[in-house]
Short mmCIF file of C-alpha atoms and ligand atoms in Angstrom, two decimals:
data_model
loop_
_atom_site.label_atom_id
_atom_site.label_comp_id
_atom_site.label_asym_id
_atom_site.label_seq_id
_atom_site.Cartn_x
_atom_site.Cartn_y
_atom_site.Cartn_z
CA MET A 80 0.00 0.00 0.00
CA LYS A 81 1.17 3.55 -0.68
CA THR A 82 2.23 5.60 2.32
CA ILE A 83 0.01 8.59 2.72
CA ASN A 84 1.38 12.03 3.29
CA SER A 85 -0.27 14.86 5.02
CA GLY A 86 -2.75 16.46 2.63
CA PHE A 87 -1.60 19.25 0.43
CA ASN A 88 -3.77 22.27 0.70
CA ARG A 89 -3.52 26.00 0.28
CA ARG A 90 -3.31 26.72 4.01
CA ASP A 91 -0.45 24.22 4.51
CA PHE A 92 1.29 25.59 1.50
CA ILE A 93 1.24 29.19 2.60
CA LYS A 94 2.17 28.22 6.18
CA THR A 95 5.09 26.09 5.06
CA SER A 96 6.35 28.53 2.50
CA ALA A 97 6.15 31.44 4.90
CA ALA A 98 7.79 29.43 7.68
CA ALA A 99 10.62 28.58 5.34
CA GLY A 100 11.08 32.28 4.72
CA LEU A 101 10.54 31.67 1.06
CA TYR A 102 7.47 33.68 0.40
CA THR A 103 4.78 35.69 2.04
CA ALA A 104 1.23 35.20 0.96
CA THR A 105 0.30 38.20 -1.11
CA ALA A 106 -2.80 39.08 -3.05
CA GLY A 107 -5.47 36.40 -3.31
CA TYR A 108 -5.61 34.16 -6.30
CA THR A 109 -8.85 35.54 -7.64
CA LYS A 110 -7.34 38.99 -7.52
CA ALA A 111 -4.35 37.72 -9.47
CA ILE A 112 -6.40 36.24 -12.20
CA THR A 113 -8.43 39.40 -12.58
CA GLY A 114 -5.22 41.23 -13.26
CA ASN A 115 -4.70 43.22 -10.07
CA SER A 116 -1.79 41.25 -8.69
CA LEU A 117 1.33 42.90 -7.39
CA GLN A 118 3.85 42.98 -10.18
CA ARG A 119 6.66 41.14 -8.41
CA PRO A 120 9.00 39.65 -11.03
CA VAL A 121 8.51 35.96 -11.69
CA ARG A 122 11.73 34.14 -12.63
CA ILE A 123 11.35 31.01 -14.74
CA GLY A 124 13.98 28.61 -16.04
CA PHE A 125 13.20 26.88 -19.36
CA VAL A 126 14.16 23.24 -20.04
CA GLY A 127 13.74 21.97 -23.62
CA ILE A 128 13.72 24.86 -26.05
CA GLY A 129 12.69 23.14 -29.25
CA SER A 130 9.56 23.99 -31.14
CA ARG A 131 7.17 24.27 -28.19
CA GLY A 132 9.73 25.55 -25.71
CA SER A 133 10.77 28.47 -27.89
CA GLY A 134 7.12 29.28 -28.66
CA MET A 135 6.34 29.42 -24.96
CA LEU A 136 9.54 31.37 -24.31
CA ARG A 137 8.22 34.06 -26.65
CA VAL A 138 4.91 34.03 -24.77
CA ALA A 139 6.76 34.39 -21.44
CA LEU A 140 8.89 37.23 -22.78
CA SER A 141 5.75 39.07 -23.93
CA MET A 142 4.55 39.27 -20.32
CA GLU A 143 5.38 42.05 -17.93
CA ASN A 144 7.73 41.21 -15.08
CA VAL A 145 8.55 37.72 -16.21
CA GLU A 146 12.29 37.09 -16.19
CA ILE A 147 14.19 34.18 -17.72
CA PRO A 148 17.47 33.76 -15.84
CA ALA A 149 18.30 30.27 -17.19
CA VAL A 150 17.71 28.01 -20.20
CA CYS A 151 18.61 24.38 -20.84
CA ASP A 152 18.66 22.14 -23.91
CA ILE A 153 21.01 19.38 -25.03
CA VAL A 154 21.46 21.15 -28.36
CA GLU A 155 23.89 24.04 -27.96
CA GLU A 156 22.47 26.10 -30.84
CA LYS A 157 19.03 25.99 -29.25
CA VAL A 158 20.45 27.30 -26.00
CA GLU A 159 22.22 30.10 -27.86
CA ARG A 160 19.07 30.93 -29.83
CA ALA A 161 17.07 31.11 -26.59
CA GLN A 162 19.72 33.33 -25.00
CA ARG A 163 19.52 35.68 -27.96
CA LEU A 164 15.71 35.78 -27.70
CA VAL A 165 15.88 36.73 -24.03
CA GLU A 166 18.50 39.41 -24.66
CA ALA A 167 16.45 40.80 -27.54
CA ALA A 168 13.61 41.24 -25.06
CA GLY A 169 15.86 43.51 -23.00
CA GLN A 170 16.82 41.04 -20.30
CA PRO A 171 20.32 39.96 -19.23
CA LYS A 172 21.72 36.93 -21.06
CA PRO A 173 20.43 33.85 -19.21
CA ILE A 174 22.82 31.18 -17.99
CA GLY A 175 22.79 28.27 -20.46
CA PHE A 176 22.98 24.54 -19.68
CA THR A 177 23.57 21.82 -22.26
CA GLY A 178 24.11 18.52 -20.42
CA PRO A 179 21.41 15.80 -20.50
CA GLU A 180 20.92 16.06 -16.73
CA ASP A 181 21.73 19.74 -16.39
CA TYR A 182 18.09 20.45 -15.66
CA LYS A 183 19.00 19.40 -12.12
CA LYS A 184 21.62 22.17 -11.90
CA LEU A 185 19.15 24.63 -13.38
CA ALA A 186 16.53 23.64 -10.79
CA GLU A 187 18.99 24.36 -7.98
CA LEU A 188 19.67 27.95 -9.02
CA LYS A 189 18.84 30.40 -6.26
CA ASN A 190 17.51 33.10 -8.60
CA LEU A 191 14.58 31.04 -9.92
CA ASP A 192 10.97 30.76 -8.79
CA ALA A 193 9.89 28.11 -11.26
CA VAL A 194 10.95 25.60 -13.92
CA PHE A 195 9.02 25.02 -17.13
CA THR A 196 9.69 21.93 -19.23
CA ALA A 197 8.93 21.32 -22.92
CA THR A 198 11.18 18.30 -23.42
CA PRO A 199 10.23 14.91 -24.84
CA TRP A 200 7.76 13.18 -22.57
CA LYS A 201 10.10 10.84 -20.71
CA LEU A 202 11.75 13.85 -19.06
CA HIS A 203 8.66 15.65 -17.80
CA THR A 204 8.42 13.94 -14.42
CA PRO A 205 12.20 13.93 -13.74
CA VAL A 206 12.42 17.67 -14.49
CA MET A 207 9.34 18.47 -12.39
CA VAL A 208 10.54 16.37 -9.46
CA ALA A 209 13.94 18.11 -9.55
CA ALA A 210 12.17 21.49 -9.61
CA MET A 211 9.86 20.78 -6.69
CA LYS A 212 12.64 19.22 -4.61
CA SER A 213 14.60 22.45 -5.09
CA GLY A 214 11.65 24.50 -3.86
CA LYS A 215 10.55 25.69 -7.29
CA TYR A 216 7.14 25.70 -8.91
CA GLY A 217 6.90 23.20 -11.75
CA GLY A 218 5.20 23.76 -15.07
CA THR A 219 5.08 20.94 -17.59
CA GLU A 220 3.93 20.22 -21.09
CA MET A 221 1.84 17.14 -21.51
CA PRO A 222 1.65 14.30 -20.63
CA ALA A 223 2.96 15.05 -17.15
CA CYS A 224 4.02 11.48 -16.42
CA ASP A 225 4.35 8.04 -17.91
CA GLY A 226 2.99 5.10 -15.91
CA TYR A 227 1.71 4.62 -12.37
CA ASP A 228 5.09 5.02 -10.65
CA GLU A 229 5.80 8.39 -12.22
CA ALA A 230 2.24 9.56 -11.59
CA TRP A 231 2.53 8.79 -7.88
CA GLU A 232 6.03 10.26 -7.76
CA LEU A 233 4.70 13.53 -9.13
CA VAL A 234 1.83 13.62 -6.63
CA GLU A 235 3.91 12.59 -3.63
CA THR A 236 6.75 14.98 -4.42
CA SER A 237 4.31 17.88 -4.58
CA GLU A 238 2.70 16.80 -1.31
CA LYS A 239 6.03 16.33 0.48
CA THR A 240 7.70 19.50 -0.78
CA LYS A 241 4.48 21.55 -0.69
CA MET A 242 5.48 22.87 -4.09
CA PRO A 243 2.75 23.07 -6.75
CA CYS A 244 3.28 21.67 -10.20
CA MET A 245 0.99 22.71 -13.06
CA LEU A 246 0.16 20.81 -16.19
CA LEU A 247 0.08 23.60 -18.76
CA GLU A 248 -2.84 22.08 -20.63
CA ASN A 249 -3.50 24.99 -22.93
CA TYR A 250 -6.56 23.40 -24.55
CA THR A 251 -8.52 23.99 -21.35
CA TYR A 252 -8.02 27.71 -22.10
CA MET A 253 -9.57 27.63 -25.59
CA ARG A 254 -12.31 30.22 -25.90
CA ASN A 255 -15.14 27.78 -26.68
CA VAL A 256 -13.99 25.36 -23.96
CA LYS A 257 -13.91 28.11 -21.33
CA MET A 258 -17.26 29.48 -22.48
CA VAL A 259 -18.84 26.03 -22.12
CA LEU A 260 -17.36 25.76 -18.61
CA ASN A 261 -18.95 29.09 -17.76
CA MET A 262 -22.30 27.90 -19.11
CA VAL A 263 -22.05 24.59 -17.26
CA ARG A 264 -21.58 26.49 -14.01
CA GLU A 265 -24.58 28.69 -14.87
CA GLY A 266 -26.67 25.53 -15.27
CA MET A 267 -27.38 26.13 -18.94
CA PHE A 268 -26.94 22.45 -19.88
CA GLY A 269 -28.83 21.15 -16.82
CA ASP A 270 -27.44 17.98 -15.25
CA LEU A 271 -24.69 16.53 -17.41
CA THR A 272 -25.04 13.03 -18.81
CA HIS A 273 -22.43 12.55 -21.55
CA CYS A 274 -19.37 14.13 -23.16
CA GLU A 275 -17.48 13.19 -26.28
CA THR A 276 -13.95 14.35 -26.93
CA GLY A 277 -10.85 13.34 -28.83
CA TYR A 278 -7.35 14.17 -29.89
CA GLN A 279 -8.01 13.83 -33.60
CA HIS A 280 -4.98 15.43 -35.19
CA ASP A 281 -2.79 14.12 -37.99
CA THR A 282 0.68 14.11 -36.38
CA ARG A 283 2.46 11.81 -38.82
CA TYR A 284 4.70 14.67 -39.93
CA VAL A 285 6.16 15.06 -36.42
CA THR A 286 6.59 11.30 -36.07
CA ILE A 287 8.71 10.67 -39.17
CA SER A 288 10.90 13.54 -40.40
CA SER A 289 10.70 14.88 -43.96
CA THR A 290 13.87 12.93 -44.69
CA GLY A 291 12.52 9.64 -43.37
CA GLU A 292 13.98 9.43 -39.85
CA LEU A 293 11.96 8.38 -36.85
CA LEU A 294 11.59 11.34 -34.46
CA TRP A 295 11.24 11.10 -30.67
CA ARG A 296 7.47 10.94 -30.95
CA ALA A 297 7.87 7.70 -32.91
CA TYR A 298 9.70 6.14 -29.97
CA GLU A 299 7.45 7.59 -27.28
CA ARG A 300 4.15 7.44 -29.11
CA VAL A 301 3.84 4.77 -31.76
CA LEU A 302 6.46 2.06 -31.41
CA ASN A 303 5.66 0.96 -27.90
CA ASN A 304 2.08 1.80 -27.06
CA THR A 305 -1.25 0.54 -28.30
CA GLY A 306 -3.48 2.86 -26.30
CA ASN A 307 -4.21 6.57 -26.18
CA ARG A 308 -0.80 8.19 -26.15
CA TYR A 309 -1.89 11.83 -25.89
CA PRO A 310 -5.07 12.15 -23.83
CA THR A 311 -4.80 15.48 -22.03
CA HIS A 312 -5.79 17.97 -24.77
CA ALA A 313 -9.04 16.05 -25.11
CA ILE A 314 -9.82 14.99 -21.56
CA GLY A 315 -8.67 18.20 -19.80
CA PRO A 316 -11.62 20.37 -20.84
CA VAL A 317 -14.11 17.56 -20.11
CA ALA A 318 -12.54 16.90 -16.70
CA GLN A 319 -13.05 20.56 -15.80
CA TRP A 320 -16.63 20.60 -17.08
CA THR A 321 -17.42 17.53 -14.95
CA ASN A 322 -15.53 18.62 -11.78
CA ILE A 323 -13.09 15.71 -11.77
CA ASN A 324 -11.08 15.53 -8.53
CA ARG A 325 -13.41 18.18 -7.13
CA GLY A 326 -16.65 16.47 -6.13
CA ASN A 327 -16.51 13.93 -8.93
CA ARG A 328 -13.93 11.45 -10.19
CA PHE A 329 -13.18 9.14 -13.08
CA GLU A 330 -14.11 5.61 -11.94
CA TYR A 331 -13.00 3.32 -14.77
CA LEU A 332 -12.38 3.07 -18.48
CA VAL A 333 -12.58 0.51 -21.24
CA SER A 334 -10.58 0.90 -24.43
CA ILE A 335 -10.20 -0.61 -27.88
CA SER A 336 -7.75 0.11 -30.71
CA SER A 337 -8.06 -0.35 -34.45
CA ARG A 338 -5.33 -1.94 -36.52
CA SER A 339 -2.22 0.06 -37.32
CA LEU A 340 -1.94 0.99 -40.98
CA GLY A 341 -1.70 4.77 -41.25
CA LEU A 342 1.97 5.37 -40.56
CA ARG A 343 3.22 2.58 -42.84
CA HIS A 344 0.96 3.88 -45.60
CA TYR A 345 2.29 7.41 -45.03
CA ALA A 346 5.92 6.24 -45.09
CA ALA A 347 5.43 4.11 -48.21
CA THR A 348 3.79 7.01 -50.03
CA LYS A 349 6.49 9.48 -49.03
CA PHE A 350 9.66 7.39 -49.11
CA GLY A 351 8.74 4.32 -51.16
CA PRO A 352 7.52 0.85 -50.11
CA ASP A 353 11.05 -0.43 -49.40
CA HIS A 354 11.97 2.32 -46.97
CA PRO A 355 12.53 0.92 -43.44
CA THR A 356 9.81 3.17 -41.96
CA ALA A 357 7.32 1.70 -44.46
CA LYS A 358 7.96 -1.80 -43.18
CA MET A 359 8.07 -1.24 -39.44
CA ASN A 360 5.73 -2.84 -37.00
CA TYR A 361 4.07 0.10 -35.26
CA LYS A 362 2.14 -0.79 -32.14
CA VAL A 363 -0.14 2.26 -32.12
CA GLY A 364 -3.66 1.63 -33.39
CA ASP A 365 -4.76 4.22 -35.93
CA VAL A 366 -7.88 4.97 -33.91
CA ASN A 367 -8.13 4.28 -30.20
CA THR A 368 -11.59 4.59 -28.63
CA SER A 369 -12.21 4.63 -24.90
CA LEU A 370 -15.25 4.95 -22.68
CA ILE A 371 -14.98 6.48 -19.22
CA GLN A 372 -17.53 6.37 -16.43
CA THR A 373 -17.48 9.07 -13.76
CA ASN A 374 -18.53 8.63 -10.14
CA ASN A 375 -21.76 10.60 -10.67
CA GLY A 376 -22.76 8.58 -13.72
CA ILE A 377 -21.57 10.75 -16.60
CA THR A 378 -20.17 8.79 -19.56
CA ILE A 379 -17.36 10.05 -21.77
CA THR A 380 -16.25 8.86 -25.20
CA LEU A 381 -12.56 9.61 -25.76
CA TYR A 382 -10.81 9.21 -29.12
CA TYR A 383 -7.15 9.21 -30.07
CA ASP A 384 -6.61 9.45 -33.79
CA SER A 385 -3.26 10.87 -34.85
CA MET A 386 -2.04 8.59 -37.65
CA SER A 387 -4.78 9.20 -40.21
CA PRO A 388 -5.05 11.82 -42.94
CA ARG A 389 -7.66 14.15 -41.48
CA PRO A 390 -8.39 17.73 -40.48
CA VAL A 391 -8.15 18.53 -36.76
CA ASP A 392 -11.32 17.91 -34.74
CA PHE A 393 -11.33 17.70 -30.93
CA ILE A 394 -15.13 17.19 -30.82
CA TYR A 395 -15.75 18.75 -27.38
CA ARG A 396 -19.38 17.71 -27.20
CA ILE A 397 -21.30 18.06 -23.96
CA GLN A 398 -24.83 16.81 -23.28
CA GLY A 399 -27.06 17.59 -20.33
CA THR A 400 -30.75 17.43 -19.46
CA LYS A 401 -31.29 20.94 -20.86
CA GLY A 402 -29.15 21.00 -23.96
CA ILE A 403 -26.08 20.15 -25.99
CA TYR A 404 -22.97 21.88 -27.39
CA SER A 405 -20.89 20.50 -30.26
CA GLY A 406 -17.35 21.84 -30.65
CA THR A 407 -17.09 20.20 -34.09
CA LEU A 408 -19.98 22.35 -35.29
CA ASN A 409 -19.45 25.15 -32.76
CA LYS A 410 -23.21 25.02 -32.34
CA ILE A 411 -25.52 24.73 -29.38
CA TYR A 412 -29.09 23.72 -28.67
CA LEU A 413 -30.80 24.66 -25.42
CA GLU A 414 -34.32 23.37 -24.89
CA GLY A 415 -36.79 26.16 -24.26
CA ILE A 416 -34.18 28.82 -25.09
CA SER A 417 -33.08 28.11 -28.65
CA PRO A 418 -35.66 29.69 -30.97
CA ARG A 419 -36.50 26.55 -32.98
CA ASP A 420 -37.06 23.05 -31.61
CA HIS A 421 -34.47 20.42 -32.55
CA THR A 422 -32.39 23.04 -34.39
CA TRP A 423 -28.79 24.07 -33.77
CA GLU A 424 -27.87 27.69 -33.04
CA ASP A 425 -24.52 29.35 -33.60
CA MET A 426 -22.52 29.30 -30.34
CA ASN A 427 -21.44 32.89 -30.93
CA THR A 428 -25.03 33.98 -30.21
CA TYR A 429 -24.18 33.38 -26.55
CA MET A 430 -20.76 35.03 -26.61
CA ASP A 431 -21.74 38.40 -25.11
CA LYS A 432 -23.41 36.83 -22.13
CA TYR A 433 -21.24 33.76 -21.46
CA ASP A 434 -17.75 34.52 -22.75
CA HIS A 435 -15.39 33.48 -19.93
CA PRO A 436 -14.09 36.35 -17.75
CA LEU A 437 -10.48 35.52 -18.63
CA TRP A 438 -11.29 35.80 -22.31
CA LYS A 439 -13.30 38.98 -21.77
CA LYS A 440 -10.36 40.57 -19.99
CA PHE A 441 -7.36 39.24 -21.88
CA GLY A 442 -8.81 38.04 -25.18
CA ALA A 443 -7.29 40.83 -27.26
CA ILE A 444 -3.74 40.07 -26.03
CA ALA A 445 -4.26 36.31 -25.93
CA GLU A 446 -5.35 36.11 -29.55
CA LYS A 447 -1.85 37.07 -30.64
CA SER A 448 -0.47 33.82 -29.16
CA GLY A 449 -0.62 30.29 -30.53
CA HIS A 450 -3.35 27.64 -30.30
CA GLY A 451 -6.18 30.13 -30.63
CA GLY A 452 -4.85 32.28 -27.79
CA SER A 453 -4.83 29.46 -25.26
CA ASP A 454 -1.01 29.49 -24.98
CA TYR A 455 -1.03 32.97 -23.50
CA LEU A 456 -3.88 32.41 -21.05
CA CYS A 457 -2.46 29.12 -19.85
CA PHE A 458 1.03 30.48 -19.28
CA ARG A 459 -0.45 33.56 -17.65
CA ALA A 460 -2.29 31.38 -15.13
CA PHE A 461 1.01 29.66 -14.33
CA VAL A 462 2.80 32.98 -13.86
CA GLU A 463 0.07 34.42 -11.65
CA SER A 464 0.08 31.34 -9.43
CA ILE A 465 3.82 31.73 -8.95
CA ARG A 466 3.56 35.46 -8.37
CA ASN A 467 0.90 34.96 -5.70
CA ARG A 468 2.46 31.82 -4.25
CA SER A 469 -0.91 30.13 -4.61
CA GLU A 470 -2.06 26.76 -5.85
CA VAL A 471 -2.07 26.14 -9.57
CA PRO A 472 -5.34 25.71 -11.48
CA ILE A 473 -4.31 22.33 -12.96
CA ASP A 474 -2.50 20.61 -10.13
CA VAL A 475 -0.66 17.30 -9.72
CA TYR A 476 -3.90 15.41 -9.05
CA ASP A 477 -5.31 16.59 -12.37
CA ALA A 478 -1.99 16.10 -14.15
CA ALA A 479 -1.68 12.51 -12.91
CA THR A 480 -5.34 11.62 -13.52
CA TRP A 481 -5.39 12.96 -17.08
CA SER A 482 -1.98 11.57 -18.01
CA ILE A 483 -2.45 8.06 -16.58
CA ILE A 484 -5.08 7.40 -19.26
CA THR A 485 -2.23 6.38 -21.57
CA THR A 486 -1.22 3.47 -19.36
CA MET A 487 -4.78 2.49 -18.53
CA THR A 488 -5.94 2.43 -22.15
CA GLU A 489 -3.00 0.26 -23.12
CA GLU A 490 -3.80 -2.17 -20.29
CA SER A 491 -7.42 -2.33 -21.42
CA VAL A 492 -6.60 -2.74 -25.11
CA LEU A 493 -4.19 -5.59 -24.36
CA ASN A 494 -6.84 -7.35 -22.24
CA LYS A 495 -9.81 -7.44 -24.57
CA SER A 496 -11.08 -4.05 -23.40
CA ARG A 497 -11.20 -5.05 -19.76
CA ALA A 498 -12.40 -2.30 -17.42
CA ILE A 499 -9.49 -0.58 -15.66
CA ASP A 500 -10.06 1.39 -12.45
CA PHE A 501 -8.63 4.88 -12.17
CA PRO A 502 -6.23 5.36 -9.27
CA ASP A 503 -7.51 7.96 -6.83
CA PHE A 504 -4.51 10.25 -6.69
CA THR A 505 -6.33 12.50 -4.20
CA ARG A 506 -6.74 9.56 -1.80
CA GLY A 507 -10.36 10.38 -1.13
CA ARG A 508 -9.99 14.14 -0.95
CA TRP A 509 -11.85 14.57 -4.25
CA GLN A 510 -15.05 14.35 -2.23
CA ALA A 511 -14.33 17.46 -0.18
CA ARG A 512 -12.36 19.46 -2.75
CA LYS A 513 -14.57 22.21 -4.15
CA PRO A 514 -14.62 23.14 -7.85
CA LEU A 515 -12.38 26.13 -8.49
CA ALA A 516 -14.26 29.36 -9.09
CA ILE A 517 -14.70 30.74 -12.59
CA GLY A 518 -11.89 33.24 -12.98
CA ILE A 519 -9.48 30.85 -11.29
CA ILE A 520 -10.13 28.24 -13.95
N1 NAD B 58 0.62 22.26 -25.53
C1 NAD B 58 0.72 22.14 -26.83
O1 NAD B 58 -0.15 22.58 -27.59
C2 NAD B 58 1.93 21.47 -27.39
C3 NAD B 58 2.28 21.62 -28.74
C4 NAD B 58 3.45 21.00 -29.19
C5 NAD B 58 4.22 20.26 -28.30
N2 NAD B 58 3.84 20.13 -27.00
C6 NAD B 58 4.66 19.37 -26.05
O2 NAD B 58 5.90 20.07 -25.88
C7 NAD B 58 6.94 19.12 -25.68
C8 NAD B 58 8.06 19.36 -26.68
O3 NAD B 58 7.57 19.17 -27.99
P1 NAD B 58 8.28 19.85 -29.25
O4 NAD B 58 7.36 19.72 -30.37
O5 NAD B 58 8.76 21.20 -28.86
O6 NAD B 58 9.53 18.88 -29.45
P2 NAD B 58 10.99 19.32 -29.91
O7 NAD B 58 11.67 18.06 -30.27
O8 NAD B 58 10.92 20.42 -30.91
O9 NAD B 58 11.62 19.93 -28.58
C9 NAD B 58 12.09 19.14 -27.50
C10 NAD B 58 13.39 19.78 -27.03
O10 NAD B 58 13.85 19.10 -25.86
C11 NAD B 58 15.27 19.04 -25.96
N3 NAD B 58 15.80 18.00 -25.06
C12 NAD B 58 15.87 16.66 -25.26
N4 NAD B 58 16.46 16.07 -24.21
C13 NAD B 58 16.76 17.06 -23.32
C14 NAD B 58 17.40 17.08 -22.04
N5 NAD B 58 17.87 15.97 -21.46
N6 NAD B 58 17.56 18.28 -21.42
C15 NAD B 58 17.14 19.43 -22.01
N7 NAD B 58 16.54 19.47 -23.21
C16 NAD B 58 16.35 18.29 -23.86
C17 NAD B 58 15.51 18.75 -27.44
O11 NAD B 58 16.83 19.01 -27.81
C18 NAD B 58 14.50 19.67 -28.08
O12 NAD B 58 15.03 20.96 -28.33
C19 NAD B 58 6.29 17.76 -25.74
O13 NAD B 58 5.99 17.35 -24.46
C20 NAD B 58 5.02 17.98 -26.51
O14 NAD B 58 4.02 17.06 -26.20
C21 NAD B 58 2.71 20.73 -26.54
#
């Protein structure tokens, strides 16, 4: 049995942090999110400055009072490029690290408040654990962890060190996703019964390079896993709509995968049928389909489809006793409110009234950043948590619960879709934890 630590909560966190002379509790979190926080500089070290890392570095540098004292990547040119970016933003040249385990040295720096990682997946938990153990906030790209051991390590390290670690799941900050959350809280959909969601995104081009080499995603995503290898963009929004780990929880899932043809077909078409990548045995199923049951009886269909030629579609459908929203269509139907029975309405009809407060306040700035503006809002939430020394809106319990779906779906697929129980990373505290207020999430 797992040893249980004292619970991690906001009061403990502030007490411990203050006692350690690290921080004093400043403005409340709600105040921070509404933009009135004290502008104390927030100092963040970046680990992994490839495509995503440099994109998020630009987002960080666009924010007031965010400083980047250190950067780390195993590729020297990427470190130098990041240093130039920081200097071009008017900040001193950050210290650069290039060793494969130098993230540990970075985490130990005294002039840092937080560490953000955008490395390949296998490094997310090690970097976050090093950060928290050094008294830093952690911020990670997804998935946060790989397998049960890492998931528990993430949770237990946060509990022991009292340091928060945020999964920077930017898709929970999409405008339509946040607007639906707002409407759920206003009771517009009634009692929820079902959601449908999916990471349906053709990612073959980042799996095999344009010159025919397998990239890290091939090793971490398609060669060794038959389940849902990238669940958090899809499940994150639904988990927030359904109050997972805050009054509700995922109970179990069942999962099934189709055969694996897409990547071989892609490789044969691009590089010829005799190319090694056209003959490989990929474990990933082209389409993985899972069903999740929540404690309060909501069902969720979750897709993972990243090896097929297709336009992006994350579905984001929510159904309740009073109505339905479809992200695919960006349309809504609310019984007794929509003007015509059984007829969709444009979601934008409801924008004035139900646009999320974060979007109302920061939408104009956010829209300049990637992923429909969600990159800015997500990173901003991370920065404000650090600035206010408060909890993070997507904490280790969420990070572990959303990320563990990869391991669970594989277990289910390999066992004729057997039902797999979700671990309760909160150890029962989900029952008392209250949903975060709109404005905080
Ligand atoms: N949130 C989103 O919308 C989104 C979008 C794209 C990628 N991502 C995530 O961002 C992460 C990075 O993806 P990417 O597309 O930028 O990949 P990438 O390959 O472009 O970047 C990864 C970087 O990590 C570096 N790295 C590898 N080992 C390292 C080590 N030991 N120490 C320091 N640096 C190391 C690599 O050199 C590379 O620069 C992944 O977790 C991915 O899932 C998220």
